Amino acid sequence: MNHPYANLSRRMTVVALLVALLPLNGLGLSLYYYFNYANTETLKEELRIRALNRASAIELFLAERTALLEVLAHSARLTQLSNEAALSRLLSIMNRRSWSFVDLGIIDANGDHRAYVGPYLLKQQNYRDAPWFQQAMLKGVYISDVFLGYRQVPHFVIAVKHDNGGESWVLRATIDSDVFNRLVRTAQVGQTGDAYIVDKQGRLQTPSRLGGKVMDKADLDLRAVPPGITVKERVNAAGDKVIRACAPLEHGNWLLVIDQNPKEILGPLNLARNVELGVLGLASLFIIAAVLIMVRLFIRRLEANDAERAALDAQLAHSARLVSLGRMAAGVAHEINNPLAAISELAGEAQDILDAEQLAKLEEGEVVGENLGRIQNQVERARNVTHRMLKFARRMEPHLESTDVNELIRETYSFVEKDALFNNVRVELMLDPALPLVQSDRAQLQQVALNLINNALDAAGQGGWVRVTSGVEGNELAVRVCDSGPGVPRDLAERIFDPFFTTKAPGQGTGLGLSISHAIMQRLGGSLELESKPGMGAVFVIRLPNRAPEAP
């Protein structure tokens, strides 16, 4: 592909790709980002609602247990609750519906146990300095943070103060951590989800599946958590994107935290998003391939059309040149014929006056007679040239008749057979016996064949060869005249059919034969072409339309 077509191809490819790919990829990427944004926002809203519901459930759990202890503390007498057998029955009744109390204890205002029922040996312990005891005595009801206590096991308690104007005491119950932890874990979803509670110091009140055990420091900066229910995106220590929801519990000391990896929840939706990207990529590749193929085909077609147009322009220019030269030749021949006729007539009169006897009387009579004969010969030669020029200039209408091309070639060869034998040129006639008859001008066609065979004999020279073949090629009859001569140089091939152009030595040809033959073949609806490779002889091809003769 040459430079102009390469530039055109690049421009067309770029423009077509921009026109086709920009809207498609713009739409696809817009859908992709909107799809991703909508899914993330949907997940955040779901997580916010889940945090709200789980926080309400935990609050309800604690409120129910607190209310139960308050009813017990304010409805029973201290003497009744100080009876450990009675207290044990009450613990059993409280755990009938949900096993959430580990133990119960009655503690007086000095922090000493009046009664205790549970799995630990705590009856002799004093809680006067325990923070939860002091808060309960101060506020009346208190839910503690998780602590180790005397049992050295992480747990939290709900303490209710009985104060009826007389002796004050505290009813304390330890909440079963397993029950409470299972309640918190109902907020986590999937293999990567996590849910836990932290206190105001950022310590875990329930275990975190990914962040540690109870009372460890949580991976959370409480100062960055705004009040109320919040949902934010963050990147965890492993570099994964995580959506975190935080919901404070109503009693004010704890914060419910839910972490969720969006990839797990949005997995099916992300798969659909990735499929959309894949389809977009495949569609882009298909468009690129289609554009490249279409542009290549278009450029090839454009090149072919330009080549055809260039050939047609060259043919039109050649025809115009022939017309101009024909007119000029007709004028020149007309102007030359008149003086030639006068010269011939005067020379003839001189020959008539100077007969042999008178010439014999002259001193140079013999030379004069010979010169008069030469004048007549040269005039005849010049007249033949002018006649050829006039034939070239005239547009003779072809006389179509049924023509046997093989017979025409044999007859034409008979005209020059003696010349071939004299010059020792081997002539081969390889004619197709099945060649059909065609409708053509026999006389003009024979003129063309005679001209080509004569040229071939001249080009082959002494000891050379000439081959004439005939055959059917598609819808045409083709006659090839080949010779063993030097061929036609490439730079002269384009001018070979120009009038007065010849490759023969000066005085050996007029340069009109091939021009006349070319014009004849065009008038007959055929063509005359040159197929020549320098040094490998010349091949002239006569092509005739394969038109069957009309029925008589």
Short mmCIF file of N, CA and C in Angstrom, two decimals, residues 315 403 405-406 432 434-440 445 469-480 521-522 524-529 531 540-548:
data_model
loop_
_atom_site.label_atom_id
_atom_site.label_comp_id
_atom_site.label_asym_id
_atom_site.label_seq_id
_atom_site.Cartn_x
_atom_site.Cartn_y
_atom_site.Cartn_z
N GLN A 315 -5.83 5.53 -21.87
CA GLN A 315 -6.39 5.08 -23.14
C GLN A 315 -7.05 6.24 -23.88
N THR A 403 -15.91 -15.26 -40.11
CA THR A 403 -14.46 -15.33 -40.32
C THR A 403 -13.89 -16.52 -39.58
N VAL A 405 -10.68 -17.62 -38.17
CA VAL A 405 -9.42 -16.98 -37.78
C VAL A 405 -8.24 -17.89 -38.10
N ASN A 406 -8.39 -19.22 -37.89
CA ASN A 406 -7.28 -20.13 -38.20
C ASN A 406 -6.95 -20.08 -39.70
N ASP A 432 -5.76 -23.71 -32.54
CA ASP A 432 -6.78 -24.56 -31.89
C ASP A 432 -7.77 -25.03 -32.96
N ALA A 434 -10.52 -26.41 -32.59
CA ALA A 434 -11.92 -26.18 -32.19
C ALA A 434 -12.27 -24.71 -32.14
N LEU A 435 -11.42 -23.86 -32.70
CA LEU A 435 -11.69 -22.42 -32.64
C LEU A 435 -12.97 -22.10 -33.42
N PRO A 436 -13.93 -21.43 -32.81
CA PRO A 436 -15.19 -21.17 -33.50
C PRO A 436 -15.05 -20.03 -34.53
N LEU A 437 -16.00 -19.98 -35.44
CA LEU A 437 -16.07 -18.85 -36.37
C LEU A 437 -16.55 -17.62 -35.61
N VAL A 438 -16.09 -16.45 -36.04
CA VAL A 438 -16.51 -15.21 -35.38
C VAL A 438 -16.99 -14.22 -36.43
N GLN A 439 -17.75 -13.25 -35.94
CA GLN A 439 -18.24 -12.17 -36.80
C GLN A 439 -17.23 -11.03 -36.75
N SER A 440 -16.48 -10.80 -37.85
CA SER A 440 -15.46 -9.76 -37.85
C SER A 440 -15.17 -9.32 -39.30
N LEU A 445 -8.73 -7.59 -40.30
CA LEU A 445 -8.09 -8.51 -39.38
C LEU A 445 -6.85 -9.14 -40.00
N THR A 469 -0.20 -18.75 -32.11
CA THR A 469 -1.16 -19.65 -31.47
C THR A 469 -2.53 -19.01 -31.49
N SER A 470 -3.54 -19.85 -31.40
CA SER A 470 -4.91 -19.36 -31.30
C SER A 470 -5.66 -20.19 -30.28
N GLY A 471 -6.68 -19.63 -29.67
CA GLY A 471 -7.47 -20.36 -28.69
C GLY A 471 -8.58 -19.48 -28.13
N VAL A 472 -9.42 -20.12 -27.32
CA VAL A 472 -10.53 -19.41 -26.68
C VAL A 472 -10.15 -19.15 -25.23
N GLU A 473 -10.26 -17.92 -24.79
CA GLU A 473 -10.00 -17.54 -23.40
C GLU A 473 -11.21 -16.80 -22.88
N GLY A 474 -12.05 -17.50 -22.12
CA GLY A 474 -13.27 -16.88 -21.60
C GLY A 474 -14.23 -16.57 -22.73
N ASN A 475 -14.62 -15.31 -22.81
CA ASN A 475 -15.54 -14.89 -23.87
C ASN A 475 -14.82 -14.29 -25.06
N GLU A 476 -13.52 -14.59 -25.18
CA GLU A 476 -12.74 -13.98 -26.25
C GLU A 476 -11.96 -15.04 -27.01
N LEU A 477 -11.60 -14.69 -28.26
CA LEU A 477 -10.64 -15.45 -29.04
C LEU A 477 -9.31 -14.72 -28.95
N ALA A 478 -8.26 -15.49 -28.65
CA ALA A 478 -6.95 -14.87 -28.48
C ALA A 478 -5.99 -15.46 -29.50
N VAL A 479 -5.27 -14.57 -30.19
CA VAL A 479 -4.22 -14.98 -31.13
C VAL A 479 -2.93 -14.34 -30.65
N ARG A 480 -1.92 -15.20 -30.39
CA ARG A 480 -0.64 -14.70 -29.90
C ARG A 480 0.42 -14.88 -30.97
N MET A 521 -8.09 -2.94 -34.39
CA MET A 521 -8.65 -3.85 -33.38
C MET A 521 -9.66 -3.14 -32.48
N GLN A 522 -9.44 -1.88 -32.22
CA GLN A 522 -10.44 -1.15 -31.43
C GLN A 522 -11.74 -1.00 -32.20
N LEU A 524 -12.85 -3.04 -34.34
CA LEU A 524 -13.49 -4.36 -34.43
C LEU A 524 -14.05 -4.81 -33.07
N GLY A 525 -13.90 -4.00 -32.05
CA GLY A 525 -14.42 -4.36 -30.73
C GLY A 525 -13.47 -5.23 -29.93
N GLY A 526 -12.25 -5.40 -30.42
CA GLY A 526 -11.27 -6.22 -29.71
C GLY A 526 -10.16 -5.36 -29.17
N SER A 527 -8.97 -5.96 -29.06
CA SER A 527 -7.84 -5.22 -28.53
C SER A 527 -6.55 -5.84 -29.06
N LEU A 528 -5.50 -5.04 -29.01
CA LEU A 528 -4.16 -5.51 -29.34
C LEU A 528 -3.26 -5.14 -28.18
N GLU A 529 -2.64 -6.13 -27.57
CA GLU A 529 -1.83 -5.92 -26.37
C GLU A 529 -0.43 -6.43 -26.59
N GLU A 531 2.68 -8.23 -24.57
CA GLU A 531 3.19 -8.94 -23.39
C GLU A 531 4.65 -9.23 -23.68
N PHE A 540 2.66 -10.33 -28.99
CA PHE A 540 1.51 -9.47 -29.28
C PHE A 540 0.26 -10.34 -29.28
N VAL A 541 -0.76 -9.85 -28.57
CA VAL A 541 -1.98 -10.63 -28.38
C VAL A 541 -3.14 -9.91 -29.04
N ILE A 542 -3.78 -10.61 -29.97
CA ILE A 542 -5.01 -10.10 -30.58
C ILE A 542 -6.18 -10.72 -29.84
N ARG A 543 -7.09 -9.87 -29.34
CA ARG A 543 -8.27 -10.39 -28.66
C ARG A 543 -9.51 -9.94 -29.42
N LEU A 544 -10.36 -10.92 -29.70
CA LEU A 544 -11.59 -10.66 -30.43
C LEU A 544 -12.78 -11.13 -29.60
N PRO A 545 -13.85 -10.39 -29.60
CA PRO A 545 -15.05 -10.91 -28.91
C PRO A 545 -15.56 -12.15 -29.61
N ASN A 546 -15.91 -13.14 -28.82
CA ASN A 546 -16.37 -14.42 -29.38
C ASN A 546 -17.84 -14.29 -29.79
N ARG A 547 -18.04 -13.59 -30.89
CA ARG A 547 -19.41 -13.39 -31.40
C ARG A 547 -19.66 -14.37 -32.53
N ALA A 548 -20.69 -15.17 -32.36
CA ALA A 548 -21.00 -16.15 -33.41
C ALA A 548 -21.53 -15.42 -34.64
#
